[in-house]
Coordinates of C-alpha atoms in Angstrom, one line a residue:
Chain A
X145 CA -19.6 -11.2 -5.7
X146 CA -20.9 -7.9 -7.2
X147 CA -24.3 -8.5 -5.7
X148 CA -22.8 -9.2 -2.3
X149 CA -20.8 -6.0 -2.5
X150 CA -23.8 -3.9 -3.4
X151 CA -25.9 -5.5 -0.5
X152 CA -23.0 -4.7 1.9
X153 CA -22.9 -1.1 0.6
X154 CA -26.7 -0.7 1.0
X155 CA -26.6 -2.1 4.5
X156 CA -23.6 0.2 5.4
X157 CA -25.4 3.4 4.2
X158 CA -28.7 2.4 5.9
X159 CA -26.9 1.8 9.2
X160 CA -25.1 5.2 8.8
X161 CA -28.4 7.0 8.1
X162 CA -30.0 5.3 11.1
X163 CA -27.1 6.3 13.4
X164 CA -27.3 9.9 12.1
X165 CA -31.0 10.0 12.8
X166 CA -30.4 8.6 16.4
X167 CA -27.7 11.2 16.8
X168 CA -30.0 14.1 15.9
X169 CA -32.7 12.8 18.3
X170 CA -30.1 12.5 21.0
X171 CA -28.9 16.1 20.5
X172 CA -32.4 17.7 20.5
X173 CA -34.3 15.3 22.9
X174 CA -31.8 13.7 25.3
X175 CA -28.8 16.1 25.7
X176 CA -29.4 18.8 28.3
X177 CA -29.1 22.5 27.2
X178 CA -25.8 24.1 28.1
X179 CA -26.4 26.8 30.8
X180 CA -24.1 29.6 29.5
X181 CA -24.5 29.3 25.7
X182 CA -28.0 27.9 25.5
X183 CA -29.4 25.7 22.7
X184 CA -26.9 27.0 20.1
X185 CA -24.2 24.9 21.9
X186 CA -25.9 21.8 20.4
X187 CA -24.1 22.7 17.1
X188 CA -20.9 21.4 18.9
X189 CA -21.9 17.8 18.5
X190 CA -21.8 18.1 14.7
X191 CA -19.1 20.7 14.5
X192 CA -16.3 18.9 16.4
X193 CA -16.6 15.4 14.8
X194 CA -16.8 16.9 11.3
X195 CA -13.7 19.1 12.1
X196 CA -11.7 16.0 13.3
X197 CA -12.8 14.1 10.2
X198 CA -11.7 17.0 8.0
X199 CA -8.2 16.6 9.5
X200 CA -8.5 12.8 8.7
X201 CA -9.4 13.5 5.1
X202 CA -6.5 16.0 4.7
X203 CA -4.2 13.3 6.2
X204 CA -5.5 10.8 3.7
X205 CA -4.7 13.3 0.9
X206 CA -1.2 13.7 2.3
X207 CA -0.6 9.9 2.7
X208 CA -1.9 9.2 -0.8
X209 CA 0.2 12.0 -2.3
X210 CA 3.3 10.6 -0.6
X211 CA 2.2 7.2 -1.9
X212 CA 2.0 8.4 -5.5
X213 CA 5.4 10.2 -5.3
X214 CA 6.9 7.0 -4.0
X215 CA 5.2 4.4 -6.2
X216 CA 3.8 6.4 -9.2
X217 CA 0.6 4.2 -9.2
X218 CA -2.6 5.8 -10.4
X219 CA -4.6 4.4 -7.5
X220 CA -2.8 6.8 -5.0
X221 CA -3.9 9.8 -7.2
X222 CA -7.5 8.5 -7.2
X223 CA -7.4 8.2 -3.4
X224 CA -6.0 11.7 -3.0
X225 CA -8.6 13.1 -5.3
X226 CA -11.4 11.3 -3.4
X227 CA -10.2 12.4 0.0
X228 CA -9.7 16.0 -1.2
X229 CA -13.3 16.2 -2.3
X230 CA -14.4 15.0 1.2
X231 CA -12.0 17.5 2.8
X232 CA -13.5 20.4 0.9
X233 CA -17.1 19.4 1.8
X234 CA -16.2 18.9 5.5
X235 CA -14.2 22.0 5.8
X236 CA -17.1 24.0 4.3
X237 CA -19.4 22.4 6.9
X238 CA -17.0 23.3 9.8
X239 CA -16.8 26.9 8.5
X240 CA -20.6 27.3 8.0
X241 CA -21.6 25.6 11.3
X242 CA -18.9 27.7 13.1
X243 CA -20.2 30.9 11.5
X244 CA -23.8 30.1 12.6
X245 CA -22.5 29.4 16.1
X246 CA -20.4 32.5 16.1
X247 CA -23.4 34.7 15.0
X248 CA -25.4 33.4 17.9
X249 CA -22.6 33.4 20.5
X250 CA -20.5 36.4 19.5
X251 CA -23.0 38.5 17.5
X252 CA -20.8 38.3 14.4
X253 CA -20.7 35.8 11.5
X254 CA -16.9 36.0 11.1
X255 CA -13.9 37.2 13.0
X256 CA -10.3 37.2 11.6
X257 CA -8.9 35.2 14.5
X258 CA -6.0 32.7 13.9
X259 CA -8.2 29.5 14.2
X260 CA -10.9 30.8 11.8
X261 CA -8.4 32.3 9.4
X262 CA -6.3 29.1 9.1
X263 CA -9.5 27.1 8.7
X264 CA -10.5 29.3 5.8
X265 CA -7.1 28.9 4.3
X266 CA -7.3 25.1 4.7
X267 CA -10.7 25.1 2.8
X268 CA -9.2 27.3 0.0
X269 CA -6.1 25.1 -0.3
X270 CA -8.1 22.0 -1.0
X271 CA -10.6 23.9 -3.3
X272 CA -7.5 24.9 -5.4
X273 CA -6.4 21.3 -5.4
X274 CA -9.8 20.3 -7.0
X275 CA -9.8 23.3 -9.4
X276 CA -6.3 22.7 -10.8
X277 CA -6.9 19.0 -11.6
X278 CA -9.1 19.4 -14.7
X279 CA -6.8 22.1 -16.2
X280 CA -3.9 19.5 -16.6
X281 CA -4.5 17.3 -19.5
X282 CA -1.9 14.6 -19.0
X283 CA -3.0 12.2 -16.3
X284 CA 0.6 11.5 -15.1
X285 CA 1.5 15.2 -15.0
X286 CA -1.7 15.9 -13.2
X287 CA -1.1 13.2 -10.6
X288 CA 2.5 14.5 -10.0
X289 CA 1.6 18.1 -9.6
X290 CA -1.4 17.3 -7.3
X291 CA 0.7 14.9 -5.3
X292 CA 3.3 17.6 -4.6
X293 CA 0.5 20.1 -3.9
X294 CA -1.2 17.6 -1.6
X295 CA 1.9 17.2 0.5
X296 CA 2.4 21.0 0.9
X297 CA -1.3 21.7 1.6
X298 CA -1.2 19.4 4.6
X299 CA 1.1 21.8 6.4
X300 CA -1.9 24.0 7.2
X301 CA -3.6 21.2 9.3
X302 CA -1.2 21.5 12.3
X303 CA -1.5 25.3 12.1
X304 CA -5.3 25.0 12.4
X305 CA -5.0 22.6 15.3
X306 CA -2.3 24.4 17.3
X307 CA -3.3 28.0 16.5
X308 CA -5.9 28.2 19.3
X309 CA -3.4 26.9 21.8
X310 CA -0.5 29.0 20.8
X311 CA -2.2 32.3 19.9
X312 CA -4.9 34.4 21.6
X313 CA -8.2 33.4 20.0
X314 CA -11.9 33.9 20.6
X315 CA -12.5 30.3 19.5
X316 CA -12.7 28.0 22.6
X317 CA -9.8 25.5 23.1
X318 CA -11.7 23.2 25.5
X319 CA -15.3 22.9 26.8
X320 CA -16.5 21.4 30.0
X321 CA -19.2 18.8 29.3
X322 CA -21.7 17.0 31.5
X323 CA -21.8 13.1 31.2
X324 CA -24.9 13.1 28.9
X325 CA -23.2 15.7 26.7
X326 CA -20.0 13.6 26.6
X327 CA -21.8 10.5 25.6
X328 CA -23.7 12.3 22.8
X329 CA -20.4 13.8 21.5
X330 CA -18.7 10.3 21.5
X331 CA -21.8 8.8 19.8
X332 CA -21.7 11.4 17.0
X333 CA -18.2 10.3 16.1
X334 CA -19.5 6.9 15.0
X335 CA -21.8 8.0 12.1
X336 CA -19.5 10.9 11.1
X337 CA -16.5 8.5 10.8
X338 CA -18.8 6.0 8.8
X339 CA -19.9 8.8 6.5
X340 CA -16.3 9.9 6.0
X341 CA -15.0 6.4 5.2
X342 CA -18.0 5.7 3.0
X343 CA -17.8 8.9 1.0
X344 CA -14.0 8.5 0.4
X345 CA -14.5 4.9 -0.6
X346 CA -17.4 5.8 -3.0
X347 CA -15.5 8.7 -4.5
X348 CA -12.3 6.5 -4.9
X349 CA -14.3 3.8 -6.7
X350 CA -15.9 6.4 -9.0
X351 CA -12.5 7.9 -9.8
X352 CA -11.1 4.5 -10.8
X353 CA -14.1 3.7 -13.0
X354 CA -13.9 7.2 -14.7
X355 CA -10.2 6.7 -15.4
X356 CA -10.8 3.2 -16.8
X357 CA -13.5 4.7 -19.1
X358 CA -11.2 7.3 -20.4
X359 CA -8.5 4.8 -21.1
X360 CA -10.9 2.6 -23.0
X361 CA -12.1 5.5 -25.1
X362 CA -8.5 6.2 -26.2
X363 CA -7.9 2.7 -27.4
X364 CA -8.6 2.0 -31.2
X365 CA -11.6 -0.3 -31.7
X366 CA -10.6 -3.6 -33.3
X367 CA -11.6 -3.7 -37.1
X368 CA -13.8 -6.7 -38.1
X369 CA -12.3 -8.7 -41.0
X370 CA -15.8 -9.3 -42.6
X371 CA -16.8 -5.7 -42.5
X372 CA -17.3 -4.1 -45.9
X373 CA -17.5 -0.4 -46.8
X374 CA -21.1 0.9 -47.3
X375 CA -20.2 2.4 -50.7
X376 CA -17.6 1.1 -53.2
X377 CA -14.5 3.3 -53.2
X378 CA -13.9 5.2 -56.4
X379 CA -10.5 4.9 -57.9
X380 CA -9.1 6.4 -61.1
X381 CA -9.6 3.0 -62.9
X382 CA -13.4 2.6 -62.2
X383 CA -14.5 6.2 -62.1
X384 CA -18.1 6.5 -63.4
X385 CA -18.8 2.7 -62.9
X386 CA -21.1 1.9 -60.0
Chain B
X20 CA -33.7 34.7 15.8
X21 CA -34.1 32.0 18.5
X22 CA -30.9 30.2 19.6
X23 CA -32.5 26.8 18.9
X24 CA -33.2 27.9 15.3
X25 CA -29.5 28.6 14.8
X26 CA -28.8 25.0 16.0
X27 CA -31.4 23.5 13.8
X28 CA -30.2 25.6 10.8
X29 CA -26.6 24.4 11.4
X30 CA -27.7 20.7 11.3
X31 CA -29.8 21.3 8.2
X32 CA -26.8 23.0 6.5
X33 CA -24.2 20.4 7.6
X34 CA -26.3 17.2 6.9
X35 CA -27.6 18.8 3.8
X36 CA -24.1 19.3 2.3
X37 CA -23.2 15.7 3.2
X38 CA -26.4 14.3 1.6
X39 CA -26.0 16.6 -1.4
X40 CA -22.4 15.4 -2.0
X41 CA -23.5 11.7 -1.6
X42 CA -26.3 12.3 -4.1
X43 CA -23.9 13.9 -6.6
X44 CA -21.6 10.8 -6.3
X45 CA -24.5 8.5 -6.9
X46 CA -25.6 10.4 -10.0
X47 CA -22.0 10.5 -11.3
X48 CA -21.8 6.7 -10.7
X49 CA -25.0 6.2 -12.9
X50 CA -23.4 8.4 -15.7
X51 CA -20.2 6.2 -15.6
X52 CA -22.3 3.0 -15.7
X53 CA -24.1 4.3 -18.8
X54 CA -20.7 5.2 -20.4
X55 CA -19.3 1.7 -19.6
X56 CA -22.4 0.1 -21.1
X57 CA -22.1 2.2 -24.3
X58 CA -18.4 1.3 -24.6
X59 CA -19.1 -2.4 -24.0
X60 CA -21.9 -2.3 -26.7
X61 CA -19.4 -0.8 -29.2
X62 CA -16.7 -3.4 -28.5
X63 CA -19.2 -6.3 -28.9
X64 CA -20.2 -5.0 -32.3

């Protein structure tokens, strides 16, 4: 059963890598260059799917946090922790690829517009989620505090999504795409979603195994009945006698 | 800097972070496996 599982995981990751490679080839060899923005527009095919999957990861943290507050089961805390790690990585990718695009398109690495500011706040919120975890020793207390925090932190996600529609922003709210560009963008969602699910699953499995190891370490080891001390204990009656 | 270089740089950064995190998870998994084997070895004794 374990062997079948590891074969499935290997095939899953090989397929994901293959799809990512095909996606990169599609972006640079198949998709036409956008007329207004030029080749830098090709960042869009990575930037948008990663941004959507960031929201998905944050939603997973929110659902898992609610699950823990409702059922008080450790597996919800492990899932929230796993999804938060992926959310931090993905939000960092969104910010960095956006900054690179902004540098080329607007001439500036960063502008304090609503969308960009709320995105930075989103990244910081989940970084704090990961930072506070090791500082709380009790696993139950840690899970409770992080669950409450995970629910509150999710409030920034709709702000990020709606900000560009409700407030004036330099960040584009929609882009016109040719058919080849649309197909490339839709294709990129497949490997990015596979990577997201795979990373959350792997991180969740790791968190469960780490928690199990810590519990095992706390349990006293059973004493063998035949075990004898290496040296005879010295009592007041036999002092000096070996 | 060429506009295409910005695009290539963004993909290198983005995919590099994903691969880096996946590698970190894999190494952490190996460390946990070693810890589990050590603990199983202690219990068997």
